[in-house]
Amino acid sequence: MALNLSTPEVESREQRLGSITGYFGTQKDMAAKGCAGCLGNRKRCFTTSSSCAHTHALSLLGPIEGALVVDHAPTGCGAGIINFSIGRIYAKEKGLGHYKIVSTDLREQDTVFGATDKLRATIRAAYERHKPEIIFVTTSCVSSIIGDDVWSVVQEMREELPVPVGFAAVEGIKSKIWASGFDAYCHAVSDAILTEPRKKTDSVNYIAFNEFGRELLDPLIERLGYKVVYLTGNSTMEDYRAASQSALSFGQCGAQSSYLAGALEQKFGVKYFQSHLPFGGIGFERFYRDIAKFLGKEDVAETVIAEERAKYGPELARLREVLAGKTALIALGASYAYEYSRILRELGITPKHAVAYHYDPRLDNQSDDLVAAAADALELDDDIDTTVNDAQELETYLLVKREKPDLILSRAHGASAWGALCGVPAVEGRISLHIFGYPGLVALGRVIEEELANRNFVRKLGAVFRSPFTEEFERRDPHSFFEDEGDGAIG
Amino acid sequence: MKSCIVEQPRTACAIGGFYTALAIPGIVPVLHCGPGCVSQSAALLASANGAQNAHPFNEHIIPCTDFGEADVVFGGGERLRKNIENVARSYKADMILAINGCSAEIVGDDNEEVARGFSGGDIPVLAVEAAGFRGNNLYGHSQVLKAILNHVEPTGKAVGGQVNVWGVAPFYDTFWAGTLEKIGEALTEAGLAPNIIYGRNGGLDKVKAVPSAEFNLLLGPWVDLDIVRLLKERFGTPYFHYPAIPVGPTETARFLRELGEFAGLDRNRVETRAKEGEERYYHYIRRSLLWVYRCRALPKRYYINSGASTALSLHRYLVNDMGLIPCKIFLPEDVPEEHQERVEGYFRDVELDSPYDVVFTGDGGLAAQEIAASGRPKWSLFYFGSVWDEPLSNNERIPFLSVSAPQGNVMAMDKTYFGYDGALRLYSDYYEQVASKGLRTS
């Protein structure tokens, strides 16, 4: 399905892809229903705090080098960005400062009279203070409900200011899926920065939060005669402008990368590979063969794959022996929940349950390629009990207590801490190039090996755990929060 | 139109007042706001502010209706009611707060009516309005406290020596937990019976005991002034307002003496405590002097860019005990206009006659603009701010301490700068920075 790249506002994942935040069943069932276009979303009678699209658009627009974001919102809607901006200032190698995010500080009177004048004044003042290379204007719940015509102001400012002005309509109420904020970033970047290719170059695009771990990826792409254009945090406008010249794109996951890769494919014919993500050994081999075939370098691929197997095979065999029989519970994003199910099996670990923060039955590429979780189910016969919840950690907590895994593999949204509180070792589910190929697989195996080699911290923490919940709650089925019978209306 | 740049926020929005509820064990906030509102406050007030999280109800299980487009159209009151019902069945809660955020307020969802629907039940449910467009987390803090304290019934009689402690905004004041523990100890030592509603030993029983205090102690320049006034009005409890959380020997002794006078404490006991504290403090200071005065240029001037309470505590210590001179003090906290003159007066009340500005602003980025352009040699300055200010300090090699929300990669744990011992922490944090970032002369 084509993206609506000419409209100012991005469509949410629910509308565009039929993505969901409520499901309980198996990976195979969900994949099959997703492919058949009949995957329903289940709603909950009780919800806890999650995350919003707004934050996740700011978190990716902010780090573009030279960018400034004017957030048409109460100041609090930009308070959370510090969690992301901190990452940049402590990554000292580039000497970059914080994200530049200026708020229009919407107040009560603005909700009555509107605040487009204030928005204009803020954009001008912010430009004067920081002299950015590009400005992005973002909307919020408040600006949207009061009906401010932000797009018109953006168009005016494009005439007035000497730098590009992008627009991201990204109010938190619009989507239950925070990854819709990634799409808003992609839509804004696509509209404001991407340009027609001057020429085709021997490059491939990698779209991700950051370029950490690139030392694993770069040499293997160079073996194919290509270099990687990184469209990640701290990328420059020039990097984004170069993207249309590449031969193909791939990304860290469907959630973060799909829309931009889809836009590059739709606008400039840059092929988007998304069915086989390059993580772990199996993932790498499938991915590498896919792109090598596309680039006409199949023979190189077979040589490289053989080398990688030979290099890491013995250590992998040792790790499999050490980790055999261990069990894990996974709580990660829409792609990584299932990537890790496969990767853990490569290490000899049995994943008992995968919690995914949402699920996309399809992505933004032009072809009918399966999403990675469905490809694994179909091609590898992979399957796992699975829950889709938007970081509904009460469910995850009950799952941890029910499954009693040897470890929990998660990140960012609180599940790891619940594991630790209950005495279950928590391993960071590192994403992106940290788990690229065989070296990433072996590195993960070693981390797990060492984590399990001394469990004293969580063992003693677990021993003093006292549940803050009622007995009735403790007896609840982790999936009893759904208020319908499942397979309801799509969306 | 006034300055229209607001960047580098040092406060979260009103919804962040839920932390005041979470700081009181047994109270569970149920938020009627967007799915990301909790995480916005959680970043600035907790995780990126001293590596804190709430416990036992942490940020990822805070009940929230995750307000969406459908609620704008159809109203979300019914979903709020369902969430509260589930919390009552699932969480060990002594009290539930139904808190409205921006969207719920604009569309007019009536959380008071929802709360009333639970009246007569086992667990009290109170409504709180905390729309982000009405104010910051300190407004939210006040809204939460007022709702809770308006619900408290008079106890009829005062308990001898009982003193309630106010003025410290939980979580936002990064060192709140350690500070309140140490204030409690100091008050006990002084012969009083502290009643502190927040933290490890707080809870609804402490809240219920509030009306039986002999007096309320307000420590801080303006936050909770409305609360002690409310308590005076409702229960007739007098209050003693000391404008700064005391840090260092000068302020701590002054605080103890004024408190002693107000509460009629034994004068000898107060003086003995002040003398002991001072002796211990100077013992450790003297043991550091060879290192401090060892081949380094010592900064004499400082900038502060922080919340008013933290700024005032630091400022009084830096001037009175460390012998430093302020360049300028920025308070990016949106201090309400009605308090500004009073607050500025507290900053002038130090042992130094030297001109400097106190700037009330909502723009966290203002200080960095001015410091970068100040023209002073950077080694001669010390900069107190938040993690937003850290890049300037790193790039210009200005000795720097993160002291105010969001503090960044600092673990607060039970840390505090309160009193005599706390001043030793601040003194050592300060000179560690001077040593690592300042100018060496050999």
Short mmCIF file of N, CA, C and O in Angstrom, two decimals, chain A residues 74 102 107 159 175 196 239 310 316 330 352 356 462 477:
data_model
loop_
_atom_site.label_atom_id
_atom_site.label_comp_id
_atom_site.label_asym_id
_atom_site.label_seq_id
_atom_site.Cartn_x
_atom_site.Cartn_y
_atom_site.Cartn_z
N PRO A 74 2.20 22.44 25.71
CA PRO A 74 2.62 22.86 27.05
C PRO A 74 4.05 22.36 27.28
O PRO A 74 4.45 21.35 26.69
N VAL A 102 12.48 23.73 21.63
CA VAL A 102 11.90 24.93 22.21
C VAL A 102 10.39 24.75 22.25
O VAL A 102 9.79 24.34 21.26
N ARG A 107 -0.56 27.76 27.38
CA ARG A 107 -1.20 28.02 28.67
C ARG A 107 -2.72 28.00 28.50
O ARG A 107 -3.23 27.95 27.39
N GLU A 159 8.34 30.32 3.83
CA GLU A 159 8.57 31.51 2.99
C GLU A 159 9.51 32.48 3.70
O GLU A 159 10.36 33.10 3.07
N SER A 175 -2.62 8.05 18.37
CA SER A 175 -2.29 6.64 18.20
C SER A 175 -1.97 6.02 19.54
O SER A 175 -1.39 6.64 20.40
N GLU A 196 15.93 14.30 -4.67
CA GLU A 196 16.16 13.44 -5.83
C GLU A 196 17.64 13.08 -5.87
O GLU A 196 18.50 13.91 -5.59
N ASP A 239 23.75 13.44 5.18
CA ASP A 239 23.50 11.99 5.20
C ASP A 239 22.10 11.69 4.65
O ASP A 239 21.92 10.79 3.83
N ALA A 310 32.96 -20.16 10.48
CA ALA A 310 34.21 -20.78 10.95
C ALA A 310 34.78 -20.01 12.13
O ALA A 310 35.26 -20.58 13.10
N LEU A 316 30.39 -20.45 19.74
CA LEU A 316 28.93 -20.62 19.77
C LEU A 316 28.57 -22.01 20.31
O LEU A 316 27.65 -22.15 21.12
N ILE A 330 10.74 -12.80 27.21
CA ILE A 330 11.18 -11.66 26.41
C ILE A 330 10.12 -10.57 26.47
O ILE A 330 8.93 -10.86 26.38
N LYS A 352 10.21 -18.84 26.58
CA LYS A 352 8.90 -19.36 26.98
C LYS A 352 7.75 -18.47 26.56
O LYS A 352 6.64 -18.92 26.33
N ALA A 356 5.37 -8.42 23.10
CA ALA A 356 5.73 -7.40 22.11
C ALA A 356 4.91 -6.15 22.40
O ALA A 356 3.73 -6.24 22.69
N GLY A 462 15.02 -10.71 45.30
CA GLY A 462 13.78 -11.47 45.17
C GLY A 462 13.31 -12.03 46.51
O GLY A 462 12.11 -12.11 46.78
N ASP A 477 -5.31 -14.14 35.91
CA ASP A 477 -4.65 -14.57 34.69
C ASP A 477 -4.02 -13.33 34.04
O ASP A 477 -4.65 -12.28 34.00
#
